[in-house]
Short mmCIF file of C-alpha atoms and ligand atoms in Angstrom, two decimals:
data_model
loop_
_atom_site.label_atom_id
_atom_site.label_comp_id
_atom_site.label_asym_id
_atom_site.label_seq_id
_atom_site.Cartn_x
_atom_site.Cartn_y
_atom_site.Cartn_z
CA MET E 1 87.59 58.10 108.12
CA SER E 2 85.86 60.13 105.76
CA ASP E 3 87.15 63.30 103.80
CA LEU E 4 84.49 65.49 105.96
CA GLU E 5 85.58 63.79 109.25
CA ARG E 6 88.85 64.29 108.45
CA LEU E 7 88.18 68.35 107.25
CA ALA E 8 86.29 68.44 110.45
CA ARG E 9 89.49 67.22 112.73
CA GLU E 10 91.50 69.51 110.98
CA ILE E 11 89.44 72.47 111.16
CA TYR E 12 89.50 71.96 115.01
CA GLY E 13 93.12 70.92 115.12
CA PHE E 14 93.95 73.99 113.34
CA GLY E 15 92.38 76.20 115.94
CA ILE E 16 89.42 77.49 114.46
CA THR E 17 87.09 78.10 117.46
CA ASP E 18 84.08 79.85 115.17
CA VAL E 19 82.34 78.89 111.95
CA PHE E 20 79.77 81.12 110.11
CA GLY E 21 77.14 80.25 107.33
CA ILE E 22 74.17 78.29 106.18
CA PRO E 23 74.32 75.09 105.61
CA GLY E 24 72.32 73.05 102.79
CA SER E 25 71.07 69.14 103.39
CA GLY E 26 74.48 67.88 101.48
CA GLN E 27 77.75 67.95 102.58
CA THR E 28 77.87 71.29 105.01
CA LEU E 29 75.34 69.61 106.95
CA GLU E 30 77.57 66.63 107.20
CA LEU E 31 80.74 68.73 107.99
CA LEU E 32 78.45 70.65 110.73
CA ASP E 33 77.51 67.30 112.21
CA CYS E 34 81.14 65.99 112.23
CA LEU E 35 82.27 69.31 113.80
CA GLU E 36 79.62 68.85 116.67
CA GLN E 37 82.29 66.59 118.43
CA TYR E 38 84.71 69.23 119.07
CA PRO E 39 84.23 72.49 120.77
CA VAL E 40 83.78 74.66 117.67
CA LYS E 41 80.86 76.79 117.66
CA PHE E 42 78.42 77.12 114.65
CA HIS E 43 76.68 80.75 113.96
CA LEU E 44 73.91 80.47 111.66
CA THR E 45 73.72 84.02 109.80
CA HIS E 46 70.68 84.83 108.05
CA PHE E 47 72.67 86.17 104.99
CA GLU E 48 75.87 84.17 103.58
CA GLY E 49 77.71 87.27 102.85
CA ALA E 50 77.48 88.35 106.34
CA ALA E 51 79.02 84.71 107.26
CA ALA E 52 81.89 85.78 105.28
CA ILE E 53 82.29 88.86 106.43
CA MET E 54 82.32 87.56 110.27
CA ALA E 55 84.82 85.01 109.53
CA GLY E 56 87.08 87.24 107.67
CA VAL E 57 87.31 89.59 110.87
CA ALA E 58 87.63 86.41 113.13
CA GLY E 59 90.76 86.14 110.99
CA ARG E 60 91.62 89.64 111.20
CA LEU E 61 92.00 89.79 114.88
CA SER E 62 93.25 86.29 115.29
CA GLY E 63 95.65 86.23 112.52
CA ARG E 64 94.28 82.71 112.08
CA PRO E 65 91.83 82.52 108.97
CA GLY E 66 88.09 82.39 109.56
CA VAL E 67 85.95 79.70 108.24
CA ALA E 68 82.76 80.52 106.47
CA VAL E 69 80.16 77.58 104.89
CA SER E 70 77.59 77.62 101.92
CA ILE E 71 75.91 75.29 99.57
CA LYS E 72 77.02 75.60 95.95
CA GLY E 73 75.14 78.26 93.33
CA PRO E 74 72.83 80.69 95.19
CA GLY E 75 74.68 80.16 98.53
CA LEU E 76 77.91 80.87 96.93
CA ALA E 77 76.63 83.83 95.12
CA ASN E 78 75.16 85.07 98.21
CA MET E 79 78.67 84.81 99.68
CA ILE E 80 80.12 86.78 97.15
CA PRO E 81 79.81 90.42 98.97
CA GLY E 82 81.33 89.20 101.86
CA LEU E 83 84.16 87.59 99.68
CA ALA E 84 84.73 90.92 97.99
CA LEU E 85 84.61 92.75 101.17
CA CYS E 86 87.58 90.34 102.89
CA TYR E 87 89.11 90.25 99.14
CA LEU E 88 89.34 94.36 99.53
CA GLU E 89 90.54 94.24 103.22
CA ARG E 90 92.84 91.51 102.82
CA PHE E 91 90.83 89.36 105.86
CA PRO E 92 91.90 85.95 105.55
CA LEU E 93 89.19 83.45 105.35
CA VAL E 94 88.62 79.72 104.09
CA ALA E 95 85.20 79.66 102.44
CA ILE E 96 83.78 76.15 102.27
CA ALA E 97 81.02 75.49 99.60
CA GLU E 98 79.47 72.43 98.23
CA ALA E 99 80.10 72.05 94.57
CA TYR E 100 79.50 70.08 91.28
CA HIS E 101 82.77 68.03 90.99
CA ALA E 102 84.71 69.14 87.82
CA GLN E 103 83.71 66.33 85.59
CA ALA E 104 79.86 66.31 86.56
CA PRO E 105 77.46 65.86 83.57
CA PRO E 106 75.30 68.50 82.17
CA SER E 107 72.65 66.64 83.32
CA GLN E 108 73.05 67.43 86.83
CA ALA E 109 71.99 71.38 86.64
CA HIS E 110 70.54 71.80 89.78
CA LYS E 111 71.67 75.09 91.80
CA ARG E 112 74.44 74.46 89.02
CA MET E 113 76.59 77.87 88.37
CA ASN E 114 80.06 78.38 87.16
CA HIS E 115 81.86 78.81 90.83
CA ALA E 116 85.07 79.34 89.22
CA ALA E 117 84.00 82.53 87.27
CA LEU E 118 82.02 83.45 90.36
CA VAL E 119 84.77 83.80 92.79
CA GLU E 120 87.47 84.25 90.37
CA ALA E 121 87.78 88.69 91.17
CA VAL E 122 87.22 87.96 94.96
CA THR E 123 89.42 85.29 96.15
CA LYS E 124 92.91 84.09 96.02
CA GLY E 125 91.90 80.91 94.38
CA ARG E 126 90.09 78.01 94.91
CA ARG E 127 90.61 73.75 95.32
CA TYR E 128 88.34 70.77 95.43
CA LEU E 129 88.78 69.05 98.76
CA ALA E 130 90.08 65.82 97.40
CA GLU E 131 91.32 62.66 99.27
CA ARG E 132 95.08 63.48 99.36
CA GLY E 133 94.66 67.33 99.73
CA PRO E 134 95.09 70.23 100.05
CA GLY E 135 93.32 69.81 103.16
CA PHE E 136 92.10 72.43 105.19
CA THR E 137 95.75 73.67 106.61
CA GLU E 138 97.24 74.20 103.54
CA MET E 139 94.03 76.14 102.31
CA ALA E 140 94.28 78.01 105.84
CA GLU E 141 97.65 78.95 105.30
CA TRP E 142 97.22 79.84 101.44
CA ALA E 143 94.48 82.54 103.03
CA ALA E 144 96.84 83.66 105.39
CA ALA E 145 100.19 84.05 103.22
CA GLU E 146 100.86 87.76 102.29
CA ILE E 147 98.80 89.30 100.81
CA PRO E 148 95.95 87.65 102.94
CA GLY E 149 92.50 87.22 101.30
CA PRO E 150 89.65 84.27 101.10
CA VAL E 151 90.12 80.86 99.31
CA LEU E 152 87.57 78.84 98.57
CA LEU E 153 87.52 75.02 99.60
CA GLU E 154 84.96 73.12 97.51
CA LEU E 155 83.04 70.19 98.63
CA ALA E 156 82.34 67.93 95.80
CA GLY E 157 82.19 64.48 97.40
CA GLY E 158 85.69 63.30 97.00
CA LYS E 159 85.44 62.32 93.56
CA THR E 160 88.35 64.87 92.41
CA GLU E 161 91.67 64.06 92.18
CA ARG E 162 94.45 65.80 94.04
CA GLU E 163 95.06 69.04 92.91
CA CYS E 164 98.41 70.94 92.82
CA GLY E 165 99.33 72.63 96.14
CA VAL E 166 99.01 76.51 96.95
CA PRO E 167 101.56 79.01 94.91
CA PRO E 168 104.34 80.24 96.71
CA ALA E 169 104.20 84.15 96.99
CA THR E 170 107.45 85.90 95.55
CA CYS E 171 109.63 88.31 97.75
CA PRO E 172 111.24 91.46 96.74
CA ALA E 173 115.03 91.34 96.69
CA GLY E 174 116.86 93.02 99.72
CA ALA E 175 117.60 96.76 99.53
CA ASP E 176 119.64 99.05 102.03
CA LEU E 177 116.76 101.40 103.58
CA VAL E 178 119.06 101.89 106.43
CA LYS E 179 121.16 104.07 104.47
CA TYR E 180 118.29 106.28 103.48
CA ILE E 181 117.36 106.46 107.08
CA SER E 182 120.64 107.41 108.31
CA GLN E 183 120.97 110.11 105.85
CA ALA E 184 117.70 111.67 106.47
CA LYS E 185 117.09 114.42 108.89
CA ARG E 186 113.33 114.39 109.51
CA PRO E 187 112.08 110.35 108.03
CA LEU E 188 108.44 109.97 108.72
CA VAL E 189 106.86 106.37 109.30
CA ILE E 190 103.56 105.29 107.39
CA ALA E 191 102.47 102.08 108.57
CA GLY E 192 99.55 100.09 107.08
CA THR E 193 98.26 96.83 108.04
CA LEU E 194 101.47 95.03 107.36
CA ALA E 195 102.48 96.09 110.45
CA LEU E 196 99.65 94.21 111.92
CA ARG E 197 100.11 91.06 110.58
CA TYR E 198 103.74 91.21 111.47
CA GLY E 199 103.50 92.52 115.27
CA TRP E 200 105.45 95.61 115.01
CA PRO E 201 102.90 97.90 117.15
CA ASP E 202 106.10 98.01 119.76
CA GLN E 203 108.53 98.95 117.32
CA LEU E 204 105.94 101.68 116.12
CA ASN E 205 105.43 102.70 119.75
CA ARG E 206 108.84 103.23 120.71
CA LEU E 207 109.98 105.79 118.08
CA SER E 208 109.89 109.50 118.64
CA ILE E 209 109.24 110.80 114.98
CA PRO E 210 105.96 111.26 113.78
CA VAL E 211 104.11 107.76 112.82
CA PHE E 212 101.22 107.56 110.66
CA SER E 213 99.20 104.61 110.26
CA THR E 214 96.77 104.15 107.00
CA VAL E 215 92.79 103.71 108.17
CA ALA E 216 92.58 99.96 107.87
CA ALA E 217 95.96 99.88 110.22
CA LYS E 218 94.57 102.50 112.74
CA GLY E 219 95.88 102.05 116.32
CA VAL E 220 98.82 100.06 114.95
CA VAL E 221 100.59 102.96 116.64
CA ASN E 222 99.15 103.82 120.44
CA GLU E 223 97.41 106.96 119.12
CA HIS E 224 97.51 108.02 122.58
CA LEU E 225 101.22 108.56 122.20
CA PRO E 226 102.46 112.34 121.33
CA HIS E 227 104.60 111.00 117.95
CA ALA E 228 101.31 109.26 116.67
CA ALA E 229 100.05 111.63 113.85
CA GLY E 230 96.76 109.69 112.99
CA VAL E 231 95.87 108.50 109.86
CA TYR E 232 97.25 109.06 106.33
CA THR E 233 94.66 108.95 103.59
CA GLY E 234 96.19 110.94 100.64
CA ALA E 235 93.05 112.97 100.73
CA GLY E 236 93.33 114.97 104.01
CA LEU E 237 92.89 118.70 103.67
CA GLU E 238 94.47 121.97 105.49
CA LEU E 239 93.07 120.52 109.29
CA THR E 240 94.77 117.12 109.16
CA PRO E 241 98.15 116.37 110.41
CA GLU E 242 98.96 114.33 107.00
CA LYS E 243 98.54 117.95 105.47
CA ASN E 244 100.36 119.68 108.05
CA VAL E 245 103.10 117.50 109.47
CA LEU E 246 104.23 115.22 106.48
CA PRO E 247 105.53 117.97 104.44
CA MET E 248 108.27 118.68 106.86
CA ALA E 249 109.64 115.29 106.31
CA ASP E 250 112.87 114.67 104.24
CA LEU E 251 111.98 110.79 103.75
CA ILE E 252 108.73 108.73 103.89
CA VAL E 253 109.52 105.04 105.30
CA GLY E 254 106.41 102.82 104.40
CA ILE E 255 105.93 99.97 106.54
CA GLY E 256 103.74 98.00 104.52
CA LEU E 257 102.02 101.04 102.36
CA HIS E 258 100.30 99.97 99.63
CA PRO E 259 97.78 102.24 97.30
CA ASN E 260 95.04 99.61 98.07
CA GLU E 261 95.39 101.05 101.94
CA VAL E 262 94.77 104.74 100.92
CA LEU E 263 92.21 106.93 99.14
CA ALA E 264 94.90 108.44 96.97
CA ALA E 265 98.11 107.06 96.31
CA ARG E 266 100.55 109.46 94.55
CA PRO E 267 104.39 110.38 94.94
CA PHE E 268 105.44 112.33 98.12
CA HIS E 269 107.11 115.73 97.94
CA CYS E 270 110.41 113.89 99.07
CA PRO E 271 112.08 110.66 98.66
CA ALA E 272 109.85 107.16 99.98
CA VAL E 273 111.18 103.85 100.67
CA ASN E 274 108.97 100.64 101.76
CA ILE E 275 108.63 97.18 103.22
CA TYR E 276 106.80 94.96 101.49
CA PRO E 277 106.60 91.34 101.40
CA VAL E 278 105.54 90.52 97.78
CA ASP E 279 107.17 91.84 94.49
CA ASP E 280 104.66 94.48 93.41
CA PRO E 281 105.71 97.23 90.70
CA GLY E 282 102.43 98.90 90.88
CA CYS E 283 102.77 99.69 94.27
CA ALA E 284 106.42 100.88 93.80
CA ALA E 285 105.09 103.17 91.11
CA ALA E 286 102.19 104.19 92.75
CA PHE E 287 104.46 106.28 95.42
CA ASN E 288 107.46 106.15 93.54
CA PHE E 289 109.32 104.42 95.82
CA ALA E 290 113.26 104.58 95.96
CA ALA E 291 113.64 101.09 97.06
CA THR E 292 111.56 98.47 98.79
CA ALA E 293 112.98 95.97 101.19
CA PRO E 294 111.09 92.40 102.51
CA PRO E 295 110.09 92.11 105.91
CA ARG E 296 113.38 90.16 106.84
CA GLU E 297 114.72 93.48 107.26
CA ALA E 298 112.37 95.40 109.44
CA ALA E 299 114.56 94.94 112.63
CA ALA E 300 117.32 96.90 111.03
CA VAL E 301 114.90 99.70 109.76
CA PHE E 302 113.28 100.19 113.15
CA ASP E 303 117.01 100.25 114.95
CA ALA E 304 117.84 103.14 112.37
CA LEU E 305 114.51 104.94 112.97
CA ALA E 306 114.80 104.55 116.74
CA ARG E 307 117.99 106.36 116.48
CA GLN E 308 116.04 109.66 115.02
CA SER E 309 114.16 112.22 116.69
CA TRP E 310 111.95 115.24 115.43
CA GLY E 311 108.45 116.69 115.03
CA LEU E 312 106.67 115.85 118.30
CA GLU E 313 105.76 119.36 118.79
CA ALA E 314 104.27 119.75 115.14
CA VAL E 315 102.33 116.54 115.48
CA GLN E 316 100.84 117.81 118.80
CA ALA E 317 100.19 121.08 117.56
CA SER E 318 98.44 119.71 114.32
CA ARG E 319 96.61 117.14 116.57
CA HIS E 320 95.43 120.52 118.67
CA LYS E 321 94.42 122.50 115.72
CA LEU E 322 92.01 119.50 114.18
CA GLU E 323 90.58 118.39 117.73
CA GLU E 324 90.00 122.26 118.46
CA LYS E 325 87.54 122.63 114.96
CA LEU E 326 86.09 119.18 115.60
CA LEU E 327 85.29 119.01 119.26
CA GLY E 328 85.01 122.67 120.04
CA GLY E 329 81.79 123.28 118.03
CA PRO E 330 78.13 122.08 118.37
CA PHE E 331 77.12 118.46 119.37
CA LEU E 332 78.21 116.70 115.96
CA PRO E 333 79.71 113.14 115.59
CA ALA E 334 83.33 114.35 116.43
CA ARG E 335 82.01 115.07 120.16
CA ALA E 336 79.95 111.78 119.94
CA PHE E 337 83.01 109.91 119.55
CA ARG E 338 84.83 111.30 122.11
CA ILE E 339 82.16 110.85 124.96
CA ILE E 340 81.81 107.33 123.89
CA GLU E 341 85.87 106.96 124.26
CA ASP E 342 85.64 108.87 127.56
CA ALA E 343 82.76 106.67 128.69
CA PHE E 344 84.81 103.71 128.19
CA GLN E 345 88.36 105.05 128.92
CA GLY E 346 89.56 103.82 125.81
CA ALA E 347 88.60 100.16 126.66
CA VAL E 348 86.63 99.82 124.01
CA ARG E 349 86.55 98.73 120.23
CA LEU E 350 85.04 100.92 117.61
CA VAL E 351 83.86 99.51 114.04
CA LEU E 352 83.21 102.21 111.74
CA ASP E 353 80.94 102.23 108.70
CA THR E 354 81.26 104.27 105.87
CA GLY E 355 79.84 108.01 105.42
CA ASN E 356 80.69 111.53 106.61
CA PHE E 357 80.64 110.57 110.33
CA CYS E 358 83.19 107.76 109.45
CA THR E 359 85.76 110.36 108.37
CA VAL E 360 85.20 112.07 111.52
CA GLY E 361 85.52 109.19 113.13
CA GLU E 362 88.59 107.99 111.67
CA HIS E 363 90.59 111.59 112.33
CA VAL E 364 89.27 111.83 115.78
CA TRP E 365 88.96 108.79 117.46
CA ARG E 366 92.13 107.60 119.29
CA SER E 367 92.93 103.64 119.19
CA SER E 368 95.35 102.34 121.33
CA ARG E 369 95.77 98.98 119.77
CA GLY E 370 95.02 97.80 115.96
CA ASP E 371 92.51 95.28 117.00
CA ARG E 372 90.36 98.22 118.77
CA PHE E 373 89.51 99.76 115.58
CA LEU E 374 88.16 98.16 112.56
CA CYS E 375 86.71 99.77 109.42
CA SER E 376 86.11 98.75 105.78
CA GLY E 377 89.37 101.16 105.15
CA GLN E 378 90.17 99.91 101.84
CA GLY E 379 86.61 99.07 100.23
CA ARG E 380 84.69 101.80 102.00
CA TYR E 381 82.03 99.10 101.71
CA MET E 382 78.89 100.45 103.24
CA GLY E 383 76.75 98.46 105.80
CA VAL E 384 79.17 95.94 106.44
CA SER E 385 80.03 97.46 109.88
CA LEU E 386 77.39 95.33 111.43
CA PRO E 387 78.66 91.66 110.94
CA MET E 388 82.34 93.34 111.22
CA GLY E 389 81.40 94.44 114.81
CA LEU E 390 79.37 91.06 115.58
CA ALA E 391 82.19 88.91 114.87
CA ALA E 392 84.67 90.87 116.84
CA SER E 393 82.66 91.07 119.67
CA LEU E 394 81.99 87.34 119.71
CA TYR E 395 85.97 86.94 119.30
CA ASP E 396 86.58 89.20 122.59
CA ARG E 397 83.59 90.06 125.06
CA GLN E 398 85.80 91.40 127.54
CA ILE E 399 85.67 95.06 126.14
CA PRO E 400 82.37 96.56 124.52
CA THR E 401 82.36 96.78 120.96
CA VAL E 402 80.75 99.94 119.61
CA VAL E 403 79.51 99.76 115.88
CA VAL E 404 78.80 103.08 114.41
CA THR E 405 76.78 103.38 111.38
CA GLY E 406 74.93 105.81 108.88
CA ASP E 407 71.33 105.98 107.52
CA GLY E 408 73.23 104.04 104.56
CA GLY E 409 74.79 101.44 106.48
CA ILE E 410 72.39 100.36 108.89
CA GLY E 411 70.03 98.34 106.72
CA PRO E 412 71.83 95.66 104.80
CA PHE E 413 72.97 93.25 107.72
CA LEU E 414 70.35 94.45 110.04
CA ALA E 415 68.68 90.53 110.42
CA GLU E 416 72.15 89.87 111.93
CA MET E 417 71.52 92.01 114.97
CA LYS E 418 69.62 88.94 116.31
CA ILE E 419 72.74 87.30 117.04
CA ALA E 420 73.82 90.26 119.28
CA VAL E 421 70.79 89.38 120.96
CA GLN E 422 70.88 85.77 121.39
CA ASN E 423 74.53 85.92 122.50
CA ARG E 424 73.87 88.77 124.77
CA LEU E 425 76.89 90.57 123.00
CA PRO E 426 78.47 93.71 124.50
CA LEU E 427 77.68 95.40 121.66
CA ILE E 428 76.40 98.99 121.06
CA LEU E 429 75.06 99.78 117.69
CA ILE E 430 75.06 103.52 117.32
CA LEU E 431 73.18 105.08 114.31
CA MET E 432 74.46 108.70 113.24
CA THR E 433 71.51 109.84 111.42
CA ASP E 434 71.14 113.16 109.43
CA GLY E 435 68.20 111.92 107.32
CA TYR E 436 70.52 112.14 104.05
CA PHE E 437 73.62 109.95 102.41
CA ALA E 438 75.35 113.20 103.32
CA SER E 439 78.56 112.19 101.96
CA ILE E 440 76.85 111.63 98.57
CA ARG E 441 74.62 114.78 98.67
CA GLY E 442 77.88 116.91 98.89
CA ARG E 443 78.05 116.31 95.10
CA ALA E 444 74.28 117.07 94.69
CA LEU E 445 74.55 120.47 96.24
CA GLN E 446 77.91 121.23 94.79
CA ASP E 447 76.60 120.30 91.04
CA ARG E 448 72.92 121.28 91.59
CA LEU E 449 71.69 117.47 90.93
CA THR E 450 68.92 115.55 92.51
CA GLU E 451 68.72 114.94 96.23
CA LYS E 452 65.89 112.72 96.04
CA PRO E 453 67.56 109.45 95.88
CA LEU E 454 70.03 110.62 98.87
CA THR E 455 66.98 111.66 101.24
CA ILE E 456 65.79 108.82 103.84
CA ALA E 457 62.09 108.85 103.98
CA ALA E 458 61.93 107.58 107.64
CA PRO E 459 65.42 107.64 109.02
CA SER E 460 64.52 106.05 112.67
CA TRP E 461 64.93 102.45 113.33
CA LEU E 462 63.69 102.53 116.82
CA SER E 463 60.75 100.40 116.64
CA VAL E 464 62.46 97.98 114.51
CA MET E 465 65.36 97.66 117.03
CA GLU E 466 62.91 97.49 119.95
CA GLY E 467 61.33 94.27 117.99
CA PHE E 468 64.73 92.74 118.44
CA ARG E 469 63.81 93.03 122.17
CA LEU E 470 67.01 94.75 122.90
CA ARG E 471 67.69 98.29 124.68
CA ALA E 472 66.83 101.26 122.20
CA GLU E 473 67.53 104.58 122.97
CA ARG E 474 67.07 108.15 120.81
CA VAL E 475 69.48 110.87 122.28
CA LYS E 476 69.84 114.19 120.73
CA THR E 477 72.57 115.88 122.91
CA ALA E 478 76.08 115.27 124.21
CA GLU E 479 74.64 115.00 128.23
CA ALA E 480 71.92 112.53 127.04
CA LEU E 481 74.35 110.03 124.99
CA HIS E 482 76.82 110.37 128.04
CA ARG E 483 73.66 109.44 130.41
CA VAL E 484 72.74 106.55 128.46
CA LEU E 485 76.20 105.01 127.98
CA ALA E 486 76.68 105.43 131.47
CA GLU E 487 73.61 103.38 132.38
CA TRP E 488 74.46 100.65 130.27
CA ASN E 489 76.52 97.87 131.44
CA ILE E 490 78.54 95.20 129.84
CA ASN E 491 76.60 91.99 131.21
CA GLU E 492 73.37 93.62 129.94
CA GLY E 493 73.90 92.47 126.38
CA PRO E 494 73.43 94.62 123.37
CA MET E 495 72.19 98.08 123.07
CA TYR E 496 70.92 100.48 119.98
CA ILE E 497 71.41 104.32 120.25
CA GLU E 498 70.01 106.80 117.62
CA ILE E 499 71.67 109.93 117.45
CA PRO E 500 69.85 112.43 115.12
CA PHE E 501 71.73 115.40 114.08
CA PRO E 502 70.78 118.47 112.41
CA ALA E 503 71.59 117.79 108.52
CA THR E 504 73.07 121.37 107.53
CA PRO E 505 75.88 121.67 110.04
CA TYR E 506 76.22 117.66 109.62
CA GLN E 507 76.90 118.18 105.56
CA TRP E 508 79.48 120.81 106.51
CA MET E 509 81.44 119.51 109.19
CA LEU E 510 84.14 117.88 106.97
CA ARG E 511 85.46 121.48 105.78
CA GLY E 512 89.09 121.52 105.88
CA ILE E 513 89.38 117.76 106.58
CA ARG E 514 88.66 116.00 103.33
C1 TPP P 1 78.50 98.93 99.33
C2 TPP P 1 78.34 100.45 98.73
N1 TPP P 1 76.98 101.02 98.36
C3 TPP P 1 77.63 102.47 98.22
C4 TPP P 1 78.39 103.00 98.35
C5 TPP P 1 78.26 104.56 98.12
N2 TPP P 1 78.24 105.59 99.29
C6 TPP P 1 79.26 106.03 100.24
S1 TPP P 1 78.58 106.74 101.25
C7 TPP P 1 77.21 106.63 101.02
C8 TPP P 1 76.22 106.90 101.85
C9 TPP P 1 76.25 106.78 103.17
O1 TPP P 1 75.32 107.74 103.90
P1 TPP P 1 75.09 107.67 105.18
O2 TPP P 1 75.15 106.06 105.79
O3 TPP P 1 73.50 108.17 105.75
O4 TPP P 1 76.30 108.48 106.02
P2 TPP P 1 76.49 110.03 105.71
O5 TPP P 1 77.29 110.13 104.56
O6 TPP P 1 74.94 110.49 105.60
O7 TPP P 1 77.54 110.33 107.05
C10 TPP P 1 77.15 105.90 99.86
C11 TPP P 1 75.85 105.29 99.29
C12 TPP P 1 79.50 102.06 99.37
N3 TPP P 1 80.49 102.95 99.58
N4 TPP P 1 79.46 100.98 99.31
#
């Protein structure tokens, strides 16, 4: 059995069902040929960066690292944006690229680039596929191990020696968080993506104290429950629960809280403790944690938290105040989000791009589960919502996936929309357009800088979408949005909706929020 046959068998054996990428005429094509013996679907993307994003999202949703393939040099270079997103967002994936082996003579220069330097900042590390490993399983376990992220497996023709295995992670020493919790009167929880990876939603849903999540972990506590306080960003203003409810607490309990998952990390007004799986002095310093315990102590922490009760009225009052402001006014993104939520009675997945609409969405949308909300919570990486939504929709076609993007995010990966059409995915792409980069324009207006580079000349993509042969609608009112959503059914495949909003109220809709 050849190295590549073994690799294919291992990929299938590991439970991988979908592989994304663009092959070349070398080993990647041979690998895909070997994979055809197995029920593993290959999705040809138009850009390797999209493939890495899609593989990473498959990893985020399934807990099992995704797989993306590319050729060497330019193929891997094209994969970098996707690896960067997955590195920022901690999505696990194994990128597989063709490569020159380490001892290849300088005469072999075709498409040759320094892969080590290329991927250094956006992967946990790289290894060659060699006769005696590390094989796919070891690489995938490395990608999934805390902190998750991308790893690179290079196909260099089996000429390399066995390389060392994967480095073990270091774990913090134990600490008695229960002592802090039992001494507190008003402990409050902020849960990060760690709580998703460790499967702690039930423990969070059961509490009767205020529970926030980071944006990246939105839905880890069911946001329809009365103690779910919404998102903690570190940057919320007077209308947000993080500004109103958080100051009432006398202890903050982070469940995998990390500076990487908030916009502004700073010490809290009261003592704070955290559960985190790896030693990270920077994390402890950023929030001034008095103690950090590893995940094995979580059960005792949740038991201690379950004995406490306070703050539900405060959470409700604060959420009410926020919703009154956002939903009470004219037809702007907040009302559109609520119409979408209602149209599917919550059985829908939202994937948000970045922009002012996203800030509104992360506060007003209520997600019942962590796998029903996705966004680039850490990187705020513009444009990635489309490949993220495609991967989510391929992963789970049972419920609609709604991708919401702005004028900036719609363009970068637009060609990938073809994948939605080919697969008849239950995906609705919504463009919320105000004709500007509103989130950047705020700075221009404030400091009288130029608005020209932030003004979109022809913001409609309607005819482009019609060119993909999908249903494309332009709606200007709440009623029209309601109607278009009600007319769509999950079996008809993808749809595009464009919602133009008046620029001025759109610009100021974040007042009091961020
Ligand atoms: C890859 C990337 N490039 C640039 C930015 C900076 N950026 C953040 S939001 C934004 C504009 C978003 O504008 P739009 O999509 O129209 O949404 P709006 O702010 O108008 O709601 C830009 C350029 C980014 N976050 N990511």
